[in-house]
């Protein structure tokens, strides 16, 4: 059996310790021998010197030389004595032992005058000598000097020490052998047994046995190892079973992952997975093909960098969404493809729970957001089909609008002529005449009412088609919910009165403003109130508004029939009618709520319904609160401003026109351009009745020829005409200096106000014809004497300048802007505006009005002052002179409010 390292180390330590102990003992014994001998020599030397000194006194006094020599020789025979000398006062040796080799150096030893002197020195060849010098008779009779040799003593000591080595070495070997045998049995053997057993455990031989019965710690250690081996055996048995099960599961999981990866890579739709920081973690091949990218190079890239801002914005919207629904958006690629992306959040339980939330689990348990999943589908073909459908609906609707315009227009003309010219002149039986008149009136009313209903249907169809196609022109203003509600109440108040319903308005005061299109939002409220009235036969209609977090919630509550829970989600689907259409007559087109949803969604809000059969319904929608950056002008501000501007343009024209011209009642000429003969005839009759001289043209080329022959005072243009459309005609009119000042009104079934504004048309109206609006615009434009009025906006607040510029340009005005007094004065001199909208405090500080009212060409400029009230908003007042208002706190004719 091999010797263990531990055993060898311990044995080596014991041997070294024994050797060191023996060496110390040898050293101590030698030193002890040496010290004893040295002390003995000193004592003998002193005793001999004292004896010689004492005995030789008498001999020296008598001069007995032989006795003295005998005395010296006798002491010289003592062991250890090297020499004995008697030295006289002249330091001469007078007596000495018969020993040979007395060194001459002995003469150099200092002779004490008194007392005993012991000196140790080296004499060659005698070696080390201990010299003891003592005076004889107190120094009066010379000195005696005894030399004790130490060389013999050292040799004797070495011999004595060596005599102890052999027994010690024997004892050392014996003790080492006994220690080796004892340690080998008590330490090395059990230790090697434990080592061999440990090697078996490493080799997983857990059933091996260990045979140690020492009764000490080795025995305890052996039993512990055997117990541990038994535990290991059980653990590894379980581990092997688990490993086997895991291996099977790993195979199954690998197969499942391969299957899932295959499904993901072969999906028809693209898949994007990103973490909560917007970093890409997985995309599939269909998505890579849609975006024409390499999927391998996008790993761990940022979504915004790889897929653009639209996809990144979608993830941000999804992150702030409170519920678990998907957020969907359309993405237009430069290649022309249109993609629909739907994003949802990957929600997991918090780290403390350590598992994902599943169905049936406690919804209150904390969750954390770990990323996003986005499904991307190519809807280019679907969008093309939708576009074709929308174009078809638009074309059909436009084609219906033209004859419907004629039908309504002529029906109203017939009704008016009958009431004014025919019915009063009917003679005969009054009863029969009255019955006939009633029947005719009812029939005409039916024609007009059905025409109006058909018009509303066409308008709804066009609205929903344009919204889906993204062709709606949205206005963006700062609005107050109170203003929107008041406008809606004015339009729907009579509906509740007719059905005897109580109308309740519950608006929370002090609601913050919102941003959006006032007309469209009013349309939403009107639709919701109209629906509530339709389905409520008794009770009340309640309109509420309140603020919840950063949203304004508007609700319409009725006490009507209610809606079943299964229909609540589908009420916002197009053409969806609640109830059985075979037994219940549908009430409406089924497009009102889908249009409301489109409008609210565009404004960043939500719309939903809550209802219970027999207990009424609540339709609610939200609008985000207007932030400081988006606050511009309110709808009331804009209406007041435009009214003030319109009145100002008329006054400006009148002030700059010769008084004789003003009193001239010449008939104004109007050119009507439309390819539909019935529309031309309808407008001719209506305008002729109003006292205008009317000429007509069936297309654009004929219109341009007529304008060149005789310049009309105003032109009414259709857009959709053969050969040359209305936009092109308007561009020709506004592009020719000779005709640029002729007012142009577009009256068309096509709504493209933005394009008309860019061309420079003065007003843009749509069919069917609203006669009151048309005649009002005609009077305003003819009174203005021109079309392209130039307005200067002066304000240090760039936000206000931009807002006013956008509004005025939309209405067809040319706008010049300035941000300080000196700049405005220079621009006014150069541009010669017809009107100046100026901040009152800025004007007063820089004396803008006082300076400009005396400038040549600016004598008749109309000023609109914007001044700050105590509420921190701006109001306006109009004046045709250069005089400032008396006080800045008193409003004038306007009530314009601007956010600062």
CSV table of C-alpha atoms in Angstrom, one decimal, residues 214-477:
chain,number,residue,atom,x,y,z
A,214,UNK,CA,-10.8,2.9,14.6
A,215,UNK,CA,-13.3,4.4,17.0
A,216,UNK,CA,-12.0,7.9,16.3
A,217,UNK,CA,-12.8,10.7,13.8
A,218,UNK,CA,-11.9,8.5,10.9
A,219,UNK,CA,-14.6,6.1,11.9
A,220,UNK,CA,-17.1,9.0,12.1
A,221,UNK,CA,-16.0,10.3,8.8
A,222,UNK,CA,-16.4,6.9,7.1
A,223,UNK,CA,-19.9,6.5,8.5
A,224,UNK,CA,-20.8,10.0,7.3
A,225,UNK,CA,-19.4,9.3,3.8
A,226,UNK,CA,-21.4,6.0,3.6
A,227,UNK,CA,-24.6,7.9,4.6
A,228,UNK,CA,-23.9,10.6,2.1
A,229,UNK,CA,-23.3,7.9,-0.6
A,230,UNK,CA,-26.8,6.5,0.1
A,231,UNK,CA,-28.3,9.9,-0.2
A,232,UNK,CA,-26.4,10.5,-3.4
A,233,UNK,CA,-27.7,7.2,-4.8
A,234,UNK,CA,-31.3,8.3,-4.2
A,235,UNK,CA,-30.7,11.8,-5.6
A,236,UNK,CA,-29.0,10.5,-8.7
A,237,UNK,CA,-31.7,7.9,-9.2
A,238,UNK,CA,-34.3,10.7,-9.1
A,239,UNK,CA,-32.0,12.9,-11.3
A,240,UNK,CA,-31.6,10.2,-13.9
A,241,UNK,CA,-35.4,9.7,-14.0
A,242,UNK,CA,-35.8,13.5,-14.4
A,243,UNK,CA,-33.0,13.7,-16.9
A,244,UNK,CA,-34.7,11.0,-18.9
A,245,UNK,CA,-38.0,12.8,-18.7
A,246,UNK,CA,-36.3,16.1,-19.6
A,247,UNK,CA,-34.6,14.5,-22.6
A,248,UNK,CA,-38.0,13.4,-23.8
A,249,UNK,CA,-39.5,16.8,-23.1
A,250,UNK,CA,-36.6,18.4,-24.8
A,251,UNK,CA,-37.2,16.4,-27.9
A,252,UNK,CA,-40.9,17.3,-27.8
A,253,UNK,CA,-40.1,20.9,-27.1
A,254,UNK,CA,-37.6,21.0,-29.9
A,255,UNK,CA,-40.2,19.5,-32.2
A,256,UNK,CA,-42.8,22.0,-31.0
A,257,UNK,CA,-40.4,24.9,-31.5
A,258,UNK,CA,-39.5,23.7,-34.9
A,259,UNK,CA,-43.2,23.5,-35.7
A,260,UNK,CA,-43.9,27.0,-34.3
A,261,UNK,CA,-40.9,28.4,-36.2
A,262,UNK,CA,-42.1,26.8,-39.3
A,263,UNK,CA,-45.6,28.2,-38.8
A,264,UNK,CA,-44.2,31.7,-38.0
A,265,UNK,CA,-41.9,31.7,-41.0
A,266,UNK,CA,-44.7,30.4,-43.3
A,267,UNK,CA,-47.4,32.8,-42.1
A,268,UNK,CA,-49.1,34.8,-44.7
A,269,UNK,CA,-48.8,37.8,-42.3
A,270,UNK,CA,-45.6,39.4,-41.0
A,271,UNK,CA,-44.7,39.0,-37.3
A,272,UNK,CA,-42.6,41.4,-35.2
A,273,UNK,CA,-41.6,40.8,-31.6
A,274,UNK,CA,-39.9,43.6,-29.6
A,275,UNK,CA,-39.0,44.1,-26.0
A,276,UNK,CA,-40.4,46.9,-23.8
A,277,UNK,CA,-37.5,49.2,-24.9
A,278,UNK,CA,-38.5,48.9,-28.6
A,279,UNK,CA,-35.6,46.6,-29.5
A,280,UNK,CA,-36.3,43.9,-32.1
A,281,UNK,CA,-36.2,40.3,-30.8
A,282,UNK,CA,-37.8,38.4,-33.6
A,283,UNK,CA,-39.2,38.9,-37.1
A,284,UNK,CA,-40.3,36.4,-39.6
A,285,UNK,CA,-39.5,36.1,-43.3
A,286,UNK,CA,-42.9,37.5,-44.6
A,287,UNK,CA,-42.3,40.7,-42.6
A,288,UNK,CA,-38.7,40.9,-44.0
A,289,UNK,CA,-40.1,40.5,-47.5
A,290,UNK,CA,-42.8,43.2,-46.9
A,291,UNK,CA,-40.2,45.7,-45.8
A,292,UNK,CA,-37.5,44.4,-48.2
A,293,UNK,CA,-34.9,43.9,-45.4
A,294,UNK,CA,-32.6,41.1,-44.3
A,295,UNK,CA,-34.0,39.5,-41.2
A,296,UNK,CA,-30.5,38.4,-40.0
A,297,UNK,CA,-29.3,42.0,-40.0
A,298,UNK,CA,-32.1,43.3,-38.0
A,299,UNK,CA,-31.4,41.3,-34.8
A,300,UNK,CA,-31.4,43.6,-31.7
A,301,UNK,CA,-32.0,46.7,-33.9
A,302,UNK,CA,-34.4,49.5,-32.9
A,303,UNK,CA,-37.9,49.3,-34.3
A,304,UNK,CA,-37.8,53.0,-35.2
A,305,UNK,CA,-34.6,52.5,-37.2
A,306,UNK,CA,-35.6,49.4,-39.1
A,307,UNK,CA,-39.4,49.9,-39.6
A,308,UNK,CA,-39.7,53.7,-39.4
A,309,UNK,CA,-41.6,56.1,-37.1
A,310,UNK,CA,-45.1,54.7,-37.9
A,311,UNK,CA,-44.3,51.4,-36.3
A,312,UNK,CA,-42.5,53.0,-33.4
A,313,UNK,CA,-45.5,55.3,-32.8
A,314,UNK,CA,-47.7,52.2,-32.8
A,315,UNK,CA,-45.7,50.6,-30.0
A,316,UNK,CA,-45.8,53.8,-28.0
A,317,UNK,CA,-49.6,54.0,-28.3
A,318,UNK,CA,-49.9,50.3,-27.3
A,319,UNK,CA,-47.7,50.9,-24.3
A,320,UNK,CA,-49.9,53.6,-22.8
A,321,UNK,CA,-53.2,51.8,-23.6
A,322,UNK,CA,-54.9,50.7,-20.4
A,323,UNK,CA,-56.9,47.7,-21.6
A,324,UNK,CA,-55.7,44.6,-23.4
A,325,UNK,CA,-57.1,45.3,-26.8
A,326,UNK,CA,-54.9,45.6,-29.9
A,327,UNK,CA,-53.9,49.0,-31.4
A,328,UNK,CA,-54.1,49.0,-35.2
A,329,UNK,CA,-52.7,51.5,-37.7
A,330,UNK,CA,-52.0,51.6,-41.4
A,331,UNK,CA,-48.4,51.9,-42.7
A,332,UNK,CA,-47.8,53.3,-46.2
A,333,UNK,CA,-44.5,52.1,-47.7
A,334,UNK,CA,-42.5,54.1,-50.3
A,335,UNK,CA,-43.1,51.1,-52.6
A,336,UNK,CA,-46.8,51.9,-52.6
A,337,UNK,CA,-47.8,49.0,-50.4
A,338,UNK,CA,-50.3,49.6,-47.6
A,339,UNK,CA,-49.8,47.5,-44.5
A,340,UNK,CA,-52.1,47.0,-41.5
A,341,UNK,CA,-50.2,46.6,-38.2
A,342,UNK,CA,-51.9,45.4,-35.1
A,343,UNK,CA,-49.9,45.6,-31.8
A,344,UNK,CA,-50.5,44.0,-28.4
A,345,UNK,CA,-48.5,44.0,-25.2
A,346,UNK,CA,-46.8,40.9,-23.9
A,347,UNK,CA,-48.0,41.0,-20.3
A,348,UNK,CA,-46.4,38.8,-17.6
A,349,UNK,CA,-46.7,38.6,-13.8
A,350,UNK,CA,-44.2,40.5,-11.9
A,351,UNK,CA,-40.9,38.8,-11.0
A,352,UNK,CA,-42.1,38.0,-7.5
A,353,UNK,CA,-44.7,35.7,-9.0
A,354,UNK,CA,-42.5,34.1,-11.5
A,355,UNK,CA,-45.2,33.0,-14.0
A,356,UNK,CA,-47.4,34.4,-16.7
A,357,UNK,CA,-51.0,35.2,-16.0
A,358,UNK,CA,-53.5,32.9,-17.5
A,359,UNK,CA,-57.2,32.7,-17.7
A,360,UNK,CA,-59.0,32.5,-14.4
A,361,UNK,CA,-56.1,34.0,-12.5
A,362,UNK,CA,-56.5,36.9,-10.1
A,363,UNK,CA,-56.6,40.0,-12.2
A,364,UNK,CA,-55.3,42.0,-9.2
A,365,UNK,CA,-52.0,40.3,-9.2
A,366,UNK,CA,-49.2,42.6,-10.3
A,367,UNK,CA,-48.1,42.4,-13.9
A,368,UNK,CA,-45.2,43.8,-15.9
A,369,UNK,CA,-44.8,44.6,-19.5
A,370,UNK,CA,-42.2,42.6,-21.2
A,371,UNK,CA,-42.6,43.5,-24.9
A,372,UNK,CA,-44.8,43.8,-27.9
A,373,UNK,CA,-46.2,41.5,-30.6
A,374,UNK,CA,-47.1,43.1,-33.9
A,375,UNK,CA,-49.0,41.3,-36.7
A,376,UNK,CA,-48.5,43.0,-40.1
A,377,UNK,CA,-50.7,42.2,-43.1
A,378,UNK,CA,-50.5,43.5,-46.6
A,379,UNK,CA,-53.8,45.2,-47.4
A,380,UNK,CA,-52.8,46.9,-50.6
A,381,UNK,CA,-55.3,44.8,-52.6
A,382,UNK,CA,-58.0,45.4,-50.0
A,383,UNK,CA,-57.3,49.1,-50.0
A,384,UNK,CA,-57.5,49.1,-53.7
A,385,UNK,CA,-60.8,47.4,-53.6
A,386,UNK,CA,-62.0,49.8,-50.9
A,387,UNK,CA,-60.8,52.7,-53.1
A,388,UNK,CA,-62.7,51.3,-56.0
A,389,UNK,CA,-65.7,50.8,-53.8
A,390,UNK,CA,-65.3,54.4,-52.4
A,391,UNK,CA,-64.9,55.8,-55.9
A,392,UNK,CA,-68.0,53.9,-57.1
A,393,UNK,CA,-70.0,55.1,-54.1
A,394,UNK,CA,-68.7,58.6,-54.6
A,395,UNK,CA,-69.5,58.5,-58.3
A,396,UNK,CA,-73.0,57.1,-57.8
A,397,UNK,CA,-73.6,59.6,-55.0
A,398,UNK,CA,-72.4,62.5,-57.1
A,399,UNK,CA,-74.5,61.3,-59.9
A,400,UNK,CA,-77.5,61.2,-57.6
A,401,UNK,CA,-76.7,64.6,-56.1
A,402,UNK,CA,-77.0,66.4,-59.5
A,403,UNK,CA,-80.5,65.3,-60.3
A,404,UNK,CA,-81.5,65.5,-56.7
A,405,UNK,CA,-80.3,69.1,-56.6
A,406,UNK,CA,-82.4,69.8,-59.6
A,407,UNK,CA,-85.4,68.0,-58.1
A,408,UNK,CA,-85.2,69.9,-54.8
A,409,UNK,CA,-84.5,73.2,-56.4
A,410,UNK,CA,-87.3,73.0,-58.9
A,411,UNK,CA,-89.7,71.6,-56.3
A,412,UNK,CA,-89.0,74.6,-54.1
A,413,UNK,CA,-89.4,77.0,-57.0
A,414,UNK,CA,-92.7,75.3,-57.9
A,415,UNK,CA,-93.8,75.5,-54.3
A,416,UNK,CA,-92.9,79.1,-54.1
A,417,UNK,CA,-94.6,80.0,-57.4
A,418,UNK,CA,-97.7,78.1,-56.4
A,419,UNK,CA,-97.9,79.8,-53.1
A,420,UNK,CA,-97.2,83.3,-54.5
A,421,UNK,CA,-98.8,83.2,-58.0
A,422,UNK,CA,-101.1,80.3,-58.5
A,423,UNK,CA,-102.9,79.5,-55.3
A,424,UNK,CA,-104.0,83.1,-54.6
A,425,UNK,CA,-105.6,83.3,-58.1
A,426,UNK,CA,-107.6,80.1,-58.1
A,427,UNK,CA,-111.3,80.7,-58.7
A,428,UNK,CA,-114.2,78.3,-58.4
A,429,UNK,CA,-115.6,76.3,-55.5
A,430,UNK,CA,-113.6,77.3,-52.4
A,431,UNK,CA,-113.9,73.9,-50.8
A,432,UNK,CA,-112.7,72.0,-53.9
A,433,UNK,CA,-109.9,74.5,-54.4
A,434,UNK,CA,-108.8,74.2,-50.8
A,435,UNK,CA,-108.8,70.4,-51.0
A,436,UNK,CA,-106.8,70.6,-54.3
A,437,UNK,CA,-104.4,73.1,-52.8
A,438,UNK,CA,-103.9,70.9,-49.7
A,439,UNK,CA,-103.3,67.8,-51.9
A,440,UNK,CA,-100.8,69.8,-54.0
A,441,UNK,CA,-99.0,71.2,-51.0
A,442,UNK,CA,-98.8,67.8,-49.3
A,443,UNK,CA,-97.4,66.2,-52.5
A,444,UNK,CA,-94.8,68.9,-52.9
A,445,UNK,CA,-93.9,68.7,-49.3
A,446,UNK,CA,-93.5,64.9,-49.7
A,447,UNK,CA,-91.2,65.5,-52.7
A,448,UNK,CA,-89.1,68.0,-50.8
A,449,UNK,CA,-89.0,66.0,-47.5
A,450,UNK,CA,-88.0,62.8,-49.3
A,451,UNK,CA,-85.5,64.7,-51.4
A,452,UNK,CA,-84.0,66.1,-48.1
A,453,UNK,CA,-84.0,62.6,-46.6
A,454,UNK,CA,-82.3,61.2,-49.7
A,455,UNK,CA,-79.8,64.1,-49.5
A,456,UNK,CA,-78.9,63.2,-45.9
A,457,UNK,CA,-78.5,59.6,-47.0
A,458,UNK,CA,-76.2,60.5,-49.8
A,459,UNK,CA,-74.2,62.9,-47.5
A,460,UNK,CA,-73.8,60.1,-44.9
A,461,UNK,CA,-72.6,57.6,-47.6
A,462,UNK,CA,-70.1,60.2,-48.9
A,463,UNK,CA,-69.0,61.0,-45.4
A,464,UNK,CA,-68.2,57.4,-44.5
A,465,UNK,CA,-66.6,56.8,-47.8
A,466,UNK,CA,-64.4,59.8,-47.6
A,467,UNK,CA,-63.4,59.1,-44.0
A,468,UNK,CA,-62.4,55.5,-44.9
A,469,UNK,CA,-60.4,56.8,-47.9
A,470,UNK,CA,-58.7,59.5,-45.8
A,471,UNK,CA,-60.0,62.3,-48.0
A,472,UNK,CA,-61.8,64.3,-45.4
A,473,UNK,CA,-60.5,67.8,-44.8
A,474,UNK,CA,-60.2,68.1,-41.1
A,475,UNK,CA,-60.0,71.5,-39.4
A,476,UNK,CA,-58.1,71.9,-36.2
A,477,UNK,CA,-59.2,74.5,-33.7
